[in-house]
GROMACS .gro file of C-alpha atoms in nm:
model
  415
    1MET     CA    1  11.196  10.353  14.078
    2SER     CA    2  11.368  10.689  14.042
    3GLU     CA    3  11.205  11.031  14.148
    4ARG     CA    4  10.879  11.107  13.913
    5VAL     CA    5  10.942  11.279  13.579
    6ASP     CA    6  10.699  11.484  13.367
    7VAL     CA    7  10.540  11.338  13.042
    8GLU     CA    8  10.734  11.583  12.858
    9GLN     CA    9  11.075  11.527  13.000
   10HIS     CA   10  11.042  11.172  12.932
   11ARG     CA   11  10.919  11.226  12.571
   12ALA     CA   12  11.230  11.401  12.538
   13ASP     CA   13  11.470  11.149  12.667
   14VAL     CA   14  11.311  10.878  12.467
   15ALA     CA   15  11.351  11.084  12.164
   16GLU     CA   16  11.758  11.152  12.240
   17LEU     CA   17  11.773  10.736  12.309
   18LEU     CA   18  11.614  10.667  11.967
   19ALA     CA   19  11.743  10.955  11.763
   20GLU     CA   20  11.988  10.693  11.611
   21LEU     CA   21  11.679  10.529  11.433
   22ALA     CA   22  11.616  10.867  11.213
   23ASP     CA   23  11.878  10.799  10.962
   24ARG     CA   24  11.737  10.527  10.831
   25PRO     CA   25  11.915  10.315  10.476
   26THR     CA   26  11.717  10.236  10.194
   27GLU     CA   27  11.663   9.922   9.949
   28GLU     CA   28  11.489   9.865   9.632
   29VAL     CA   29  11.192   9.677   9.658
   30SER     CA   30  10.967   9.492   9.386
   31VAL     CA   31  10.661   9.662   9.260
   32HIS     CA   32  10.521   9.291   9.291
   33ARG     CA   33  10.531   9.254   9.681
   34GLY     CA   34  10.597   9.450   9.994
   35VAL     CA   35  10.568   9.819   9.896
   36LEU     CA   36  10.257   9.959   9.988
   37GLY     CA   37  10.289  10.156  10.324
   38ARG     CA   38  10.647  10.224  10.239
   39VAL     CA   39  10.831  10.561  10.204
   40LEU     CA   40  10.973  10.629   9.890
   41ALA     CA   41  11.339  10.740   9.930
   42SER     CA   42  11.432  10.898   9.602
   43ASP     CA   43  11.216  11.042   9.326
   44VAL     CA   44  11.083  10.801   9.019
   45VAL     CA   45  11.138  10.948   8.713
   46ALA     CA   46  10.971  10.826   8.402
   47PRO     CA   47  11.237  10.598   8.190
   48GLY     CA   48  10.998  10.692   7.850
   49PRO     CA   49  10.703  10.844   7.748
   50LEU     CA   50  10.364  10.701   7.833
   51PRO     CA   51  10.167  10.609   7.640
   52ARG     CA   52  10.457  10.461   7.437
   53PHE     CA   53  10.248  10.486   7.095
   54ARG     CA   54   9.962  10.658   6.956
   55ASN     CA   55   9.629  10.449   7.068
   56SER     CA   56   9.277  10.448   7.068
   57GLN     CA   57   9.091  10.631   7.350
   58MET     CA   58   8.762  10.476   7.225
   59ASP     CA   59   8.608  10.154   7.055
   60GLY     CA   60   8.512  10.327   6.690
   61PHE     CA   61   8.681  10.337   6.355
   62ALA     CA   62   9.055  10.541   6.264
   63VAL     CA   63   8.962  10.740   5.984
   64ARG     CA   64   9.144  11.067   5.812
   65ALA     CA   65   8.960  11.353   5.981
   66ALA     CA   66   8.964  11.490   5.587
   67ASP     CA   67   8.742  11.170   5.499
   68VAL     CA   68   8.490  11.237   5.730
   69ALA     CA   69   8.495  11.599   5.769
   70PRO     CA   70   8.170  11.656   5.549
   71ALA     CA   71   7.981  11.387   5.762
   72GLY     CA   72   7.641  11.519   5.973
   73PRO     CA   73   7.305  11.491   6.070
   74GLY     CA   74   7.084  11.308   5.775
   75ALA     CA   75   7.382  11.311   5.589
   76PRO     CA   76   7.648  11.018   5.680
   77VAL     CA   77   8.012  10.943   5.513
   78THR     CA   78   8.039  10.591   5.400
   79LEU     CA   79   8.362  10.436   5.414
   80PRO     CA   80   8.458  10.102   5.336
   81VAL     CA   81   8.624   9.862   5.641
   82VAL     CA   82   8.913   9.720   5.572
   83GLY     CA   83   9.060   9.610   5.900
   84ASP     CA   84   9.030   9.557   6.228
   85VAL     CA   85   9.293   9.671   6.522
   86ALA     CA   86   9.275   9.511   6.863
   87ALA     CA   87   9.451   9.592   7.152
   88ALA     CA   88   9.728   9.313   7.118
   89PRO     CA   89  10.130   9.314   6.979
   90GLY     CA   90  10.192   9.423   6.662
   91GLU     CA   91  10.150   9.704   6.429
   92PRO     CA   92   9.875   9.788   6.197
   93ALA     CA   93   9.915   9.864   5.815
   94PRO     CA   94   9.847  10.213   5.760
   95LEU     CA   95   9.567  10.355   5.666
   96GLU     CA   96   9.468  10.446   5.257
   97PRO     CA   97   9.263  10.702   5.231
   98GLY     CA   98   8.897  10.721   5.174
   99THR     CA   99   8.920  10.389   5.412
  100ALA     CA  100   8.830  10.290   5.761
  101VAL     CA  101   8.926  10.025   6.013
  102ARG     CA  102   8.785   9.889   6.329
  103ILE     CA  103   8.985   9.969   6.663
  104MET     CA  104   8.972   9.887   6.974
  105THR     CA  105   8.996  10.112   7.300
  106GLY     CA  106   9.434  10.095   7.378
  107ALA     CA  107   9.504  10.020   7.085
  108PRO     CA  108   9.761  10.120   6.763
  109VAL     CA  109   9.615  10.390   6.582
  110PRO     CA  110   9.755  10.296   6.221
  111GLU     CA  111   9.974  10.561   6.018
  112GLY     CA  112   9.795  10.771   5.845
  113ALA     CA  113   9.499  10.788   6.064
  114ASP     CA  114   9.424  11.135   6.247
  115ALA     CA  115   9.155  11.045   6.474
  116VAL     CA  116   8.884  10.812   6.595
  117VAL     CA  117   8.528  10.775   6.562
  118PRO     CA  118   8.378  10.663   6.875
  119VAL     CA  119   8.158  10.306   6.794
  120GLU     CA  120   7.827  10.562   6.906
  121ASP     CA  121   7.897  10.800   6.593
  122THR     CA  122   7.824  10.531   6.364
  123ASP     CA  123   7.570  10.255   6.209
  124HIS     CA  124   7.728   9.961   6.391
  125VAL     CA  125   7.522   9.910   6.699
  126THR     CA  126   7.661   9.542   6.686
  127PHE     CA  127   8.008   9.642   6.696
  128ASN     CA  128   8.160   9.360   6.873
  129GLY     CA  129   8.027   9.114   6.675
  130ALA     CA  130   8.016   9.330   6.318
  131HIS     CA  131   8.334   9.162   6.167
  132ASP     CA  132   8.417   8.876   6.332
  133ASN     CA  133   8.823   8.863   6.171
  134ALA     CA  134   8.993   9.054   5.919
  135ALA     CA  135   8.927   8.759   5.606
  136HIS     CA  136   8.568   8.894   5.640
  137HIS     CA  137   8.661   9.241   5.529
  138ASP     CA  138   8.577   9.344   5.194
  139SER     CA  139   8.463   9.619   4.962
  140ALA     CA  140   8.113   9.516   5.073
  141MET     CA  141   8.170   9.597   5.411
  142ASN     CA  142   8.070   9.973   5.480
  143VAL     CA  143   8.066  10.203   5.806
  144ASP     CA  144   7.798  10.482   5.786
  145ILE     CA  145   7.974  10.765   5.967
  146ALA     CA  146   7.697  11.018   6.150
  147ARG     CA  147   7.948  11.354   6.205
  148GLY     CA  148   8.301  11.444   6.183
  149ARG     CA  149   8.565  11.473   6.352
  150GLU     CA  150   8.885  11.702   6.420
  151PRO     CA  151   9.219  11.544   6.363
  152GLY     CA  152   9.355  11.444   6.707
  153GLU     CA  153   9.013  11.360   6.862
  154PHE     CA  154   9.024  11.055   7.086
  155VAL     CA  155   9.355  10.968   6.977
  156ARG     CA  156   9.625  10.945   7.275
  157GLU     CA  157   9.914  11.049   7.122
  158PRO     CA  158  10.298  10.939   7.304
  159GLY     CA  159  10.386  11.118   7.596
  160SER     CA  160  10.054  11.277   7.647
  161ASP     CA  161  10.043  11.143   8.015
  162VAL     CA  162  10.383  11.155   8.094
  163ALA     CA  163  10.704  11.255   7.928
  164GLN     CA  164  11.031  11.073   7.919
  165GLY     CA  165  11.206  11.252   8.215
  166THR     CA  166  10.859  11.328   8.447
  167VAL     CA  167  10.940  11.307   8.783
  168VAL     CA  168  10.609  11.032   8.842
  169LEU     CA  169  10.623  10.979   9.260
  170ARG     CA  170  10.813  11.269   9.442
  171ALA     CA  171  11.058  11.140   9.720
  172GLY     CA  172  10.814  11.110  10.102
  173THR     CA  173  10.572  10.932   9.911
  174VAL     CA  174  10.363  10.695  10.134
  175LEU     CA  175  10.288  10.435   9.890
  176ALA     CA  176   9.925  10.356   9.793
  177PRO     CA  177   9.764  10.152   9.487
  178HIS     CA  178   9.777  10.419   9.238
  179HIS     CA  179  10.148  10.482   9.307
  180VAL     CA  180  10.224  10.123   9.218
  181ALA     CA  181   9.940  10.133   8.924
  182ALA     CA  182  10.143  10.467   8.846
  183ALA     CA  183  10.536  10.321   8.837
  184ALA     CA  184  10.415  10.020   8.693
  185ALA     CA  185  10.239  10.185   8.370
  186CYS     CA  186  10.586  10.356   8.334
  187GLY     CA  187  10.799  10.015   8.357
  188ILE     CA  188  10.913  10.085   8.662
  189ALA     CA  189  11.001   9.739   8.803
  190ARG     CA  190  11.178   9.825   9.175
  191LEU     CA  191  11.105  10.115   9.392
  192THR     CA  192  11.387  10.240   9.670
  193VAL     CA  193  11.222  10.303   9.966
  194ARG     CA  194  11.362  10.350  10.366
  195VAL     CA  195  11.358  10.063  10.563
  196PRO     CA  196  11.166  10.069  10.858
  197VAL     CA  197  11.259  10.090  11.197
  198SER     CA  198  11.283   9.707  11.269
  199VAL     CA  199  11.116   9.642  11.620
  200ALA     CA  200  11.096   9.340  11.905
  201VAL     CA  201  10.763   9.328  12.079
  202VAL     CA  202  10.851   9.144  12.398
  203SER     CA  203  10.551   9.071  12.640
  204THR     CA  204  10.648   8.932  12.974
  205GLY     CA  205  10.457   8.741  13.195
  206SER     CA  206  10.415   8.372  13.322
  207GLU     CA  207  10.023   8.428  13.292
  208LEU     CA  208  10.019   8.501  12.943
  209VAL     CA  209   9.841   8.261  12.669
  210ALA     CA  210   9.806   8.346  12.365
  211PRO     CA  211   9.469   8.462  12.190
  212ASP     CA  212   9.393   8.082  12.024
  213ALA     CA  213   9.526   7.917  12.332
  214GLU     CA  214   9.298   7.788  12.626
  215PRO     CA  215   9.426   7.927  12.975
  216GLY     CA  216   9.420   7.763  13.255
  217PRO     CA  217   9.357   7.913  13.651
  218GLY     CA  218   9.514   8.221  13.685
  219GLN     CA  219   9.637   8.226  13.310
  220ILE     CA  220   9.494   8.550  13.080
  221TRP     CA  221   9.530   8.585  12.706
  222ASP     CA  222   9.783   8.853  12.581
  223ALA     CA  223   9.618   9.166  12.460
  224ASN     CA  224   9.994   9.363  12.435
  225GLY     CA  225  10.214   9.150  12.181
  226PRO     CA  226   9.935   9.204  11.920
  227ALA     CA  227   9.848   9.543  12.013
  228LEU     CA  228  10.198   9.687  11.979
  229ALA     CA  229  10.299   9.455  11.672
  230ALA     CA  230  10.000   9.625  11.525
  231ALA     CA  231  10.100   9.943  11.653
  232VAL     CA  232  10.457   9.905  11.515
  233VAL     CA  233  10.328   9.829  11.137
  234ALA     CA  234  10.063  10.169  11.182
  235ALA     CA  235  10.359  10.366  11.268
  236GLY     CA  236  10.609  10.270  10.965
  237GLY     CA  237  10.777   9.998  11.146
  238GLN     CA  238  10.808   9.640  11.059
  239VAL     CA  239  10.779   9.375  11.397
  240GLY     CA  240  11.158   9.176  11.357
  241LEU     CA  241  11.040   8.946  11.617
  242ARG     CA  242  10.741   8.870  11.908
  243LEU     CA  243  10.818   8.703  12.214
  244THR     CA  244  10.596   8.608  12.524
  245VAL     CA  245  10.831   8.518  12.820
  246PRO     CA  246  10.787   8.388  13.190
  247ASP     CA  247  10.834   8.567  13.489
  248ASP     CA  248  11.201   8.425  13.477
  249PRO     CA  249  11.483   8.722  13.432
  250GLU     CA  250  11.736   8.455  13.330
  251VAL     CA  251  11.470   8.323  13.040
  252VAL     CA  252  11.377   8.707  12.971
  253ARG     CA  253  11.726   8.831  12.944
  254THR     CA  254  11.803   8.516  12.681
  255GLY     CA  255  11.536   8.662  12.515
  256LEU     CA  256  11.641   8.993  12.485
  257GLU     CA  257  11.964   8.885  12.405
  258ARG     CA  258  11.800   8.727  12.105
  259ALA     CA  259  11.610   9.015  12.041
  260ALA     CA  260  11.848   9.316  12.082
  261ALA     CA  261  12.090   9.107  11.814
  262MET     CA  262  11.817   9.121  11.553
  263CYS     CA  263  11.627   9.402  11.600
  264ASP     CA  264  11.678   9.813  11.636
  265LEU     CA  265  11.499   9.833  11.911
  266VAL     CA  266  11.312   9.642  12.153
  267LEU     CA  267  10.996   9.716  12.302
  268THR     CA  268  10.882   9.467  12.614
  269THR     CA  269  10.562   9.528  12.836
  270GLY     CA  270  10.524   9.389  13.201
  271GLY     CA  271  10.714   9.375  13.523
  272VAL     CA  272  10.839   9.781  13.536
  273SER     CA  273  10.647   9.846  13.854
  274GLN     CA  274  10.736   9.819  14.206
  275GLY     CA  275  10.543   9.493  14.280
  276ALA     CA  276  10.775   9.215  14.394
  277TYR     CA  277  10.805   8.981  14.092
  278GLU     CA  278  10.883   9.281  13.823
  279VAL     CA  279  11.099   9.076  13.619
  280VAL     CA  280  11.184   9.306  13.317
  281LYS     CA  281  11.359   9.536  13.624
  282ASP     CA  282  11.530   9.217  13.745
  283ALA     CA  283  11.652   9.133  13.434
  284LEU     CA  284  11.741   9.467  13.322
  285PRO     CA  285  12.007   9.616  13.533
  286GLU     CA  286  12.129   9.813  13.246
  287VAL     CA  287  11.785   9.992  13.182
  288THR     CA  288  11.670  10.295  13.374
  289PHE     CA  289  11.356  10.248  13.566
  290ARG     CA  290  11.106  10.579  13.673
  291SER     CA  291  10.747  10.737  13.757
  292VAL     CA  292  10.642  10.924  13.492
  293ALA     CA  293  10.369  11.151  13.615
  294LEU     CA  294  10.063  11.008  13.358
  295GLN     CA  295   9.802  10.761  13.415
  296PRO     CA  296   9.777  10.549  13.233
  297GLY     CA  297  10.079  10.421  13.230
  298GLY     CA  298  10.304  10.546  13.484
  299PRO     CA  299  10.612  10.345  13.534
  300GLN     CA  300  10.861  10.288  13.196
  301GLY     CA  301  11.125  10.203  13.159
  302LEU     CA  302  11.464  10.283  12.877
  303GLY     CA  303  11.799  10.234  12.823
  304ARG     CA  304  12.031  10.010  12.635
  305PHE     CA  305  12.096   9.681  12.645
  306ALA     CA  306  12.342   9.471  12.452
  307GLY     CA  307  12.366   9.846  12.243
  308THR     CA  308  12.020   9.868  12.130
  309PRO     CA  309  11.826  10.070  12.282
  310VAL     CA  310  11.525   9.989  12.482
  311LEU     CA  311  11.189  10.055  12.628
  312ALA     CA  312  11.008   9.904  12.857
  313PHE     CA  313  10.636   9.975  12.912
  314PRO     CA  314  10.373   9.858  13.124
  315GLY     CA  315  10.172   9.492  13.153
  316ASN     CA  316   9.827   9.678  13.160
  317PRO     CA  317   9.665   9.667  12.805
  318VAL     CA  318   9.588  10.035  12.807
  319SER     CA  319   9.934  10.169  12.962
  320ALA     CA  320  10.098  10.013  12.716
  321GLN     CA  321   9.904  10.178  12.421
  322VAL     CA  322   9.909  10.475  12.582
  323SER     CA  323  10.242  10.462  12.615
  324PHE     CA  324  10.307  10.389  12.281
  325VAL     CA  325  10.084  10.673  12.126
  326VAL     CA  326  10.258  10.913  12.387
  327PHE     CA  327  10.638  10.830  12.404
  328LEU     CA  328  10.683  10.615  12.098
  329ARG     CA  329  10.448  10.644  11.763
  330ASP     CA  330  10.628  10.983  11.628
  331LEU     CA  331  10.942  10.851  11.627
  332LEU     CA  332  10.862  10.508  11.448
  333ARG     CA  333  10.639  10.744  11.195
  334GLN     CA  334  10.931  11.000  11.204
  335ALA     CA  335  11.253  10.706  11.101
  336GLY     CA  336  10.995  10.623  10.837
  337GLY     CA  337  10.923  10.902  10.657
  338LEU     CA  338  10.573  10.969  10.795
  339PRO     CA  339  10.455  11.282  10.899
  340PRO     CA  340  10.353  11.282  11.327
  341VAL     CA  341  10.010  11.254  11.375
  342ARG     CA  342   9.870  11.558  11.485
  343GLN     CA  343   9.702  11.643  11.824
  344VAL     CA  344   9.366  11.811  11.743
  345PRO     CA  345   9.195  12.015  11.937
  346ALA     CA  346   8.855  11.992  12.129
  347VAL     CA  347   8.606  12.128  12.353
  348LEU     CA  348   8.442  11.825  12.671
  349ASP     CA  349   8.066  11.727  12.669
  350ALA     CA  350   8.060  11.688  13.028
  351ALA     CA  351   8.256  11.743  13.313
  352ILE     CA  352   8.563  11.561  13.443
  353VAL     CA  353   8.739  11.516  13.716
  354SER     CA  354   9.152  11.444  13.783
  355PRO     CA  355   9.401  11.352  14.048
  356ALA     CA  356   9.611  11.675  14.111
  357GLY     CA  357   9.974  11.606  14.015
  358ARG     CA  358   9.924  11.285  13.723
  359ARG     CA  359   9.842  11.406  13.317
  360GLN     CA  360   9.528  11.200  13.258
  361LEU     CA  361   9.511  11.079  12.920
  362LEU     CA  362   9.144  10.959  12.888
  363ARG     CA  363   8.983  10.725  12.634
  364GLY     CA  364   8.759  10.939  12.463
  365ARG     CA  365   8.479  10.919  12.130
  366TRP     CA  366   8.379  11.203  11.882
  367VAL     CA  367   7.958  11.312  11.998
  368ASP     CA  368   7.976  11.596  11.689
  369ASP     CA  369   8.268  11.624  11.461
  370ALA     CA  370   8.086  11.908  11.310
  371VAL     CA  371   8.189  12.133  11.628
  372ALA     CA  372   8.483  11.894  11.797
  373ARG     CA  373   8.310  11.763  12.123
  374VAL     CA  374   8.435  11.488  12.252
  375ALA     CA  375   8.313  11.267  12.547
  376VAL     CA  376   8.473  11.004  12.803
  377VAL     CA  377   8.464  10.686  12.757
  378GLY     CA  378   8.449  10.419  13.016
  379GLY     CA  379   8.617  10.463  13.327
  380PRO     CA  380   9.049  10.546  13.425
  381GLY     CA  381   9.124  10.203  13.446
  382SER     CA  382   9.413  10.129  13.279
  383HIS     CA  383   9.277   9.718  13.247
  384LEU     CA  384   8.948   9.841  13.040
  385VAL     CA  385   9.039   9.724  12.670
  386ALA     CA  386   8.686   9.747  12.578
  387SER     CA  387   8.641  10.123  12.629
  388MET     CA  388   8.992  10.148  12.479
  389ALA     CA  389   8.836   9.980  12.181
  390ALA     CA  390   8.553  10.195  12.184
  391ALA     CA  391   8.740  10.521  12.168
  392ASP     CA  392   8.833  10.716  11.837
  393VAL     CA  393   9.136  10.961  12.072
  394LEU     CA  394   9.275  11.029  12.405
  395ILE     CA  395   9.204  11.337  12.607
  396ASP     CA  396   9.488  11.511  12.755
  397VAL     CA  397   9.412  11.643  13.100
  398PRO     CA  398   9.701  11.860  13.223
  399ALA     CA  399   9.903  11.759  13.547
  400ALA     CA  400   9.724  12.091  13.753
  401ALA     CA  401   9.373  12.023  13.656
  402THR     CA  402   9.165  11.892  13.900
  403ARG     CA  403   8.831  11.947  13.721
  404LEU     CA  404   8.738  12.050  13.362
  405ASP     CA  405   8.405  12.216  13.298
  406GLU     CA  406   8.201  12.045  12.981
  407GLY     CA  407   8.285  12.276  12.735
  408ALA     CA  408   8.595  12.301  12.862
  409GLU     CA  409   8.898  12.344  12.583
  410VAL     CA  410   9.111  12.008  12.571
  411THR     CA  411   9.429  11.878  12.347
  412THR     CA  412   9.313  11.508  12.211
  413TRP     CA  413   9.555  11.232  12.067
  414PRO     CA  414   9.405  11.088  11.771
  415LEU     CA  415   9.417  10.724  11.767
   0.00000   0.00000   0.00000
């Protein structure tokens, strides 16, 4: 392993290695599946007006405003109800002067009608069951209207929500359910989005078993595979391949050949330190392995294998997760069109000590959001996954610091 490098130098080297991933292709995706969390590559423009036709904003009665203008307290206007208009396919008959039709929310407003009187302003307290169908309507069926309405009241005009040609969604939008609703309401069935970076997540170690398996003597459950796969997705990438390989360099190399052929980036965990069985180092002489002045997460590797960028993280679960946050998370987000996760200033809730010469990222938890105070969670050990799960942030302790007092200002990395 080469001479130790500082964190920012390694971050810069990783960014240079992965610079090619920033120029992402695009694809069209159906609004029915696979769009949530994706980033729009181009503006979405309404192909027509929304609403498409005049429709009712309320359940009530469509009328001519001039016919109900005299209505007031104690002096209702009585109109014959000559039909029903439901929110259903079809075009209603024109409304004759001096008449009303019962109308439902979203139903097309008949030609000739220019206002809707809400049912609350009439005597039809049993509105839903007042008239079962149009055949029941005759001149004896009337509605008393207690107040007048101005032309246009409770009538949605075409284009009053979205005019034809309006930009409904901007390029760069991270698609959420309400964005999908807007696109679908405008009749837009497919959206152009960035293709996420495809990442192969490869866990190494003969001792690893899947979380749903029963470990034998000397075996442990693989935390890195599920954790880093989830981290990739949360950062806007996609997991193109998940592999767990034993401590056999030939098997590792074969698995990595498959991963490099399938994905844009290969991410390995384990086998990168200075022990006797560092299988990733043995399997990948093409990759540079180095010690980074970071705790946890010091052993790192980067390079290319079969033309594909490779990042090699240490195998301890906290080290792997810290490595992802520090070296990869923002690069994946940038490639996917997402903003970086901003570091947040805070003050320490209690004093801490730190070894000289290594930048520490301690697990931390907010103890007072109002004044941005953070407390250390658990110890510094890189195997303490429970304290990582209890943390909100990583507390960044500079390499030169050996002690920070209570109230000292620090930078935090949100998790």
